[in-house]
CSV table of C-alpha atoms in Angstrom, one decimal:
chain,number,residue,atom,x,y,z
A,1,MET,CA,-1.0,-37.5,25.5
A,2,GLU,CA,2.6,-37.4,24.5
A,3,GLU,CA,1.8,-35.4,21.4
A,4,GLU,CA,0.0,-32.8,23.5
A,5,ALA,CA,3.0,-32.4,25.8
A,6,GLU,CA,5.3,-32.1,22.8
A,7,ALA,CA,3.1,-29.5,21.2
A,8,GLU,CA,3.0,-27.5,24.5
A,9,GLU,CA,6.8,-27.8,24.7
A,10,GLN,CA,7.0,-26.4,21.1
A,11,GLN,CA,4.8,-23.5,21.9
A,12,ARG,CA,6.7,-22.6,25.0
A,13,PHE,CA,10.0,-22.8,23.0
A,14,SER,CA,8.7,-20.5,20.3
A,15,TYR,CA,7.4,-18.1,22.9
A,16,GLN,CA,10.8,-18.0,24.5
A,17,GLN,CA,12.3,-17.4,21.1
A,18,ARG,CA,10.1,-14.4,20.5
A,19,LEU,CA,10.9,-13.0,23.9
A,20,LYS,CA,14.6,-13.4,23.2
A,21,ALA,CA,14.1,-11.6,19.9
A,22,ALA,CA,12.4,-8.7,21.7
A,23,VAL,CA,15.2,-8.5,24.2
A,24,HIS,CA,17.7,-8.5,21.4
A,25,TYR,CA,16.0,-5.7,19.7
A,26,THR,CA,15.9,-3.6,22.8
A,27,VAL,CA,19.5,-4.3,23.7
A,28,GLY,CA,20.4,-3.3,20.2
A,29,CYS,CA,18.7,0.0,20.7
A,30,LEU,CA,20.3,0.7,24.0
A,31,CYS,CA,23.8,-0.3,22.6
A,32,GLU,CA,23.2,2.0,19.6
A,33,GLU,CA,22.8,4.9,22.0
A,34,VAL,CA,25.9,4.0,23.9
A,35,ALA,CA,27.8,3.6,20.6
A,36,LEU,CA,26.7,7.1,19.5
A,37,ASP,CA,27.6,8.6,22.8
A,38,LYS,CA,31.0,7.0,23.1
A,39,GLU,CA,31.7,7.0,19.4
A,40,MET,CA,32.6,3.3,19.4
A,41,GLN,CA,31.0,0.6,17.3
A,42,PHE,CA,29.7,-2.7,18.7
A,43,SER,CA,30.2,-5.9,16.8
A,44,LYS,CA,27.0,-7.9,16.1
A,45,GLN,CA,28.4,-10.7,18.3
A,46,THR,CA,28.8,-8.4,21.2
A,47,ILE,CA,25.2,-7.2,21.0
A,48,ALA,CA,24.0,-10.8,20.7
A,49,ALA,CA,26.1,-11.7,23.7
A,50,ILE,CA,24.8,-8.9,25.8
A,51,SER,CA,21.2,-9.8,25.0
A,52,GLU,CA,21.8,-13.4,25.8
A,53,LEU,CA,23.3,-12.3,29.0
A,54,THR,CA,20.3,-10.0,29.8
A,55,PHE,CA,17.9,-12.8,29.2
A,56,ARG,CA,19.7,-15.2,31.5
A,57,GLN,CA,20.2,-12.6,34.1
A,58,CYS,CA,16.4,-12.0,34.0
A,59,GLU,CA,15.9,-15.6,34.8
A,60,ASN,CA,18.1,-15.2,37.9
A,61,PHE,CA,16.3,-12.0,38.9
A,62,ALA,CA,12.9,-13.6,38.5
A,63,LYS,CA,13.8,-16.6,40.7
A,64,ASP,CA,15.3,-14.4,43.4
A,65,LEU,CA,12.2,-12.1,43.3
A,66,GLU,CA,9.9,-15.0,43.8
A,67,MET,CA,12.0,-16.3,46.7
A,68,PHE,CA,12.2,-12.9,48.4
A,69,ALA,CA,8.4,-12.5,48.2
A,70,ARG,CA,7.8,-16.0,49.5
A,71,HIS,CA,10.3,-15.4,52.3
A,72,ALA,CA,8.3,-12.4,53.3
A,73,ARG,CA,5.1,-14.5,53.1
A,74,ARG,CA,3.7,-12.5,50.3
A,75,THR,CA,2.3,-13.6,46.9
A,76,THR,CA,2.9,-10.2,45.3
A,77,ILE,CA,6.4,-9.0,44.4
A,78,ASN,CA,7.0,-5.4,45.5
A,79,THR,CA,9.7,-2.8,45.4
A,80,GLU,CA,11.4,-4.0,48.5
A,81,ASP,CA,12.2,-7.3,46.7
A,82,VAL,CA,13.6,-5.4,43.8
A,83,LYS,CA,15.8,-3.3,46.0
A,84,LEU,CA,17.2,-6.5,47.6
A,85,LEU,CA,18.2,-7.6,44.1
A,86,ALA,CA,20.4,-4.5,43.8
A,87,ARG,CA,22.2,-5.1,47.1
A,88,ARG,CA,25.6,-6.2,45.7
A,89,SER,CA,26.9,-2.8,44.7
A,90,ASN,CA,26.4,0.3,46.9
A,91,SER,CA,26.1,2.8,44.1
A,92,LEU,CA,23.6,0.5,42.3
A,93,LEU,CA,21.5,0.2,45.5
A,94,LYS,CA,21.5,3.9,46.0
A,95,TYR,CA,20.4,4.5,42.4
A,96,ILE,CA,17.6,2.0,42.6
A,97,THR,CA,16.4,3.3,46.0
A,98,ASP,CA,16.3,6.8,44.6
A,99,LYS,CA,14.5,5.6,41.5
A,100,SER,CA,11.9,3.8,43.6
A,101,GLU,CA,11.2,6.9,45.5
A,102,GLU,CA,10.9,8.9,42.3
A,103,ILE,CA,8.5,6.3,40.8
A,104,ALA,CA,6.4,6.2,44.0
A,105,GLN,CA,6.2,10.0,43.9
A,106,ILE,CA,5.1,10.1,40.3
A,107,ASN,CA,2.4,7.4,40.9
A,108,VAL,CA,1.1,9.3,43.9
A,109,GLU,CA,0.8,12.4,41.9
A,110,ARG,CA,-0.9,10.6,39.0
A,111,LYS,CA,-3.4,9.1,41.3
A,112,ALA,CA,-4.1,12.4,42.9
A,113,ARG,CA,-4.7,14.0,39.5
A,114,LYS,CA,-7.0,11.2,38.4
A,115,LYS,CA,-9.0,11.5,41.6
A,116,LYS,CA,-9.3,15.3,41.2
A,117,LYS,CA,-10.4,14.8,37.6
A,118,SER,CA,-13.1,12.3,38.5
A,119,GLU,CA,-14.3,14.6,41.3
A,120,ASP,CA,-14.5,17.6,38.9
A,121,GLY,CA,-16.3,15.3,36.5
A,122,ASN,CA,-19.0,14.4,39.1
A,123,HIS,CA,-19.3,18.1,40.0
A,124,ASN,CA,-19.8,19.1,36.3
A,125,SER,CA,-22.4,16.3,35.7
A,126,ARG,CA,-24.2,17.4,38.8
A,127,GLU,CA,-24.4,21.0,37.6
A,128,LEU,CA,-25.6,19.8,34.2
A,129,ALA,CA,-28.3,17.7,35.8
A,130,GLU,CA,-29.5,20.6,37.9
A,131,ALA,CA,-29.5,22.9,34.8
A,132,GLY,CA,-31.5,20.2,33.0
A,133,VAL,CA,-34.0,20.0,35.8
A,134,VAL,CA,-34.5,23.7,35.9
A,135,GLU,CA,-35.1,23.9,32.1
A,136,SER,CA,-37.6,21.1,32.1
A,137,GLU,CA,-39.6,22.8,34.9
A,138,LYS,CA,-40.0,25.8,32.7
B,1,MET,CA,44.9,-3.5,35.5
B,2,GLU,CA,41.9,-4.1,33.4
B,3,GLY,CA,39.7,-5.2,36.2
B,4,VAL,CA,40.2,-1.9,38.1
B,5,GLY,CA,39.5,0.2,35.1
B,6,ALA,CA,36.3,-1.7,34.3
B,7,GLY,CA,34.8,-1.4,37.7
B,8,ALA,CA,35.7,2.3,38.3
B,9,GLY,CA,32.7,3.8,36.6
B,10,PHE,CA,30.3,1.9,38.8
B,11,ARG,CA,31.9,2.9,42.1
B,12,LYS,CA,32.0,6.5,41.1
B,13,GLY,CA,28.3,6.4,41.1
B,14,PHE,CA,25.6,6.1,38.6
B,15,THR,CA,26.0,9.3,36.6
B,16,HIS,CA,25.8,7.9,33.1
B,17,PRO,CA,24.1,10.6,31.1
B,18,LEU,CA,22.5,7.9,29.0
B,19,LEU,CA,20.4,6.8,31.9
B,20,CYS,CA,18.5,10.1,31.8
B,21,LEU,CA,17.3,9.3,28.2
B,22,SER,CA,13.7,8.6,27.5
B,23,PRO,CA,12.8,5.1,28.6
B,24,ILE,CA,13.0,3.6,25.1
B,25,GLY,CA,12.8,-0.1,24.8
B,26,LEU,CA,12.5,-2.2,28.0
B,27,LEU,CA,8.8,-1.5,27.9
B,28,TRP,CA,6.7,-2.7,30.8
B,29,GLU,CA,5.1,-5.4,28.8
B,30,LEU,CA,8.4,-6.9,27.8
B,31,VAL,CA,9.8,-6.8,31.3
B,32,SER,CA,6.5,-8.2,32.7
B,33,ARG,CA,6.6,-11.1,30.2
B,34,LEU,CA,10.2,-11.7,30.8
B,35,LEU,CA,9.7,-12.1,34.5
B,36,HIS,CA,6.6,-14.2,34.2
B,37,ALA,CA,8.2,-16.5,31.8
B,38,HIS,CA,10.7,-17.4,34.5
B,39,PHE,CA,8.5,-17.7,37.5
B,40,LYS,CA,8.4,-21.2,38.8
B,41,ASP,CA,6.1,-20.9,41.7
B,42,ASP,CA,2.5,-21.1,40.7
B,43,LYS,CA,1.4,-18.7,43.5
B,44,THR,CA,3.5,-15.9,42.2
B,45,LYS,CA,2.4,-16.3,38.6
B,46,GLY,CA,-0.1,-13.6,39.2
B,47,ALA,CA,1.6,-10.8,40.9
B,48,VAL,CA,4.2,-8.3,40.3
B,49,SER,CA,3.3,-4.8,41.5
B,50,GLY,CA,3.3,-2.0,39.0
B,51,ASP,CA,5.9,0.0,40.9
B,52,SER,CA,8.3,-2.9,41.0
B,53,LEU,CA,7.8,-3.5,37.3
B,54,GLN,CA,8.9,0.0,36.6
B,55,LEU,CA,11.8,-0.5,38.9
B,56,MET,CA,12.8,-3.8,37.3
B,57,ALA,CA,12.7,-2.1,33.9
B,58,GLU,CA,15.2,0.5,35.3
B,59,LEU,CA,17.4,-2.2,36.7
B,60,LEU,CA,17.5,-4.1,33.5
B,61,LYS,CA,18.3,-1.0,31.5
B,62,ILE,CA,21.2,-0.2,33.9
B,63,PHE,CA,22.4,-3.8,33.4
B,64,VAL,CA,22.5,-3.5,29.6
B,65,VAL,CA,24.0,0.0,29.7
B,66,GLU,CA,26.7,-1.0,32.2
B,67,ALA,CA,27.6,-4.0,30.2
B,68,ALA,CA,27.9,-1.8,27.1
B,69,VAL,CA,29.8,1.1,28.7
B,70,ARG,CA,32.3,-1.1,30.5
B,71,ALA,CA,32.9,-3.1,27.3
B,72,VAL,CA,33.5,0.3,25.5
B,73,ARG,CA,36.0,1.4,28.2
B,74,GLN,CA,37.8,-1.9,27.8
B,75,ALA,CA,38.0,-1.4,24.1
B,76,GLN,CA,39.2,2.1,24.5
B,77,ALA,CA,41.9,1.0,26.9
B,78,GLU,CA,43.0,-1.6,24.4
B,79,ASP,CA,42.9,0.9,21.5
B,80,ALA,CA,40.5,-1.3,19.7
B,81,ILE,CA,38.5,0.0,16.7
B,82,LEU,CA,35.4,-1.7,17.8
B,83,VAL,CA,33.9,-3.4,20.8
B,84,ASP,CA,34.1,-7.1,20.3
B,85,VAL,CA,33.3,-10.2,22.4
B,86,ASP,CA,36.8,-10.3,23.7
B,87,GLN,CA,36.4,-6.9,25.4
B,88,LEU,CA,33.0,-8.0,26.7
B,89,GLU,CA,34.4,-11.2,28.2
B,90,LYS,CA,37.0,-9.2,30.1
B,91,VAL,CA,34.5,-7.0,31.8
B,92,LEU,CA,31.9,-9.8,32.4
B,93,PRO,CA,33.2,-11.2,35.8
B,94,GLN,CA,33.1,-7.8,37.6
B,95,LEU,CA,29.7,-7.0,36.0
B,96,LEU,CA,28.2,-10.2,37.2
B,97,LEU,CA,29.7,-9.7,40.6
B,98,ASP,CA,28.1,-6.3,40.8
B,99,PHE,CA,24.7,-7.5,40.0
């Protein structure tokens, strides 16, 4: 029993390590872009520190999101919860609010396009079916 | 004062040109896994809506870019040749207060 628990703990630990590595890589990419833009180099320790920071901040974010959703008696986290996360700075809140509207707009358009495509598809297949029927009757 | 300089960019509004760049990194999958890894409540383990996942990716991207840019500004103010942990440490308090 104890061995199982230990193995599980090991697995969770290595999964966390892989996540951290992924974050580190992403942070490295983003910092590289900043470095190019500002013409300033980052030390390796700085990049490692920022990625450690991001990982830990994500933990806080996740806990907060959970609590916000539970407070609103929901089991799904939605954009309102995310906006609450960004409340501490006015310009951050504004940016996130604008982004959320942009995202909502894009998704609405995408859904509309998908629906139109599937309707056209049905229309086409109906036409083909009718054509097929006509031919066979010959 | 270092603190004032570091926070100025934020209050001027989010006009970092870098944020308009293509959404490299911070892929949905990574963000989703990050969040799920930290969920404690069993009931929420399912569900983060797609929209909010995208939004979270944006938020995290801003977090990283803000940290980086503020550290750069600090280094520039100190006439340093590169951005080291010392500069990051100085901008950390205000950064964490803003998030």
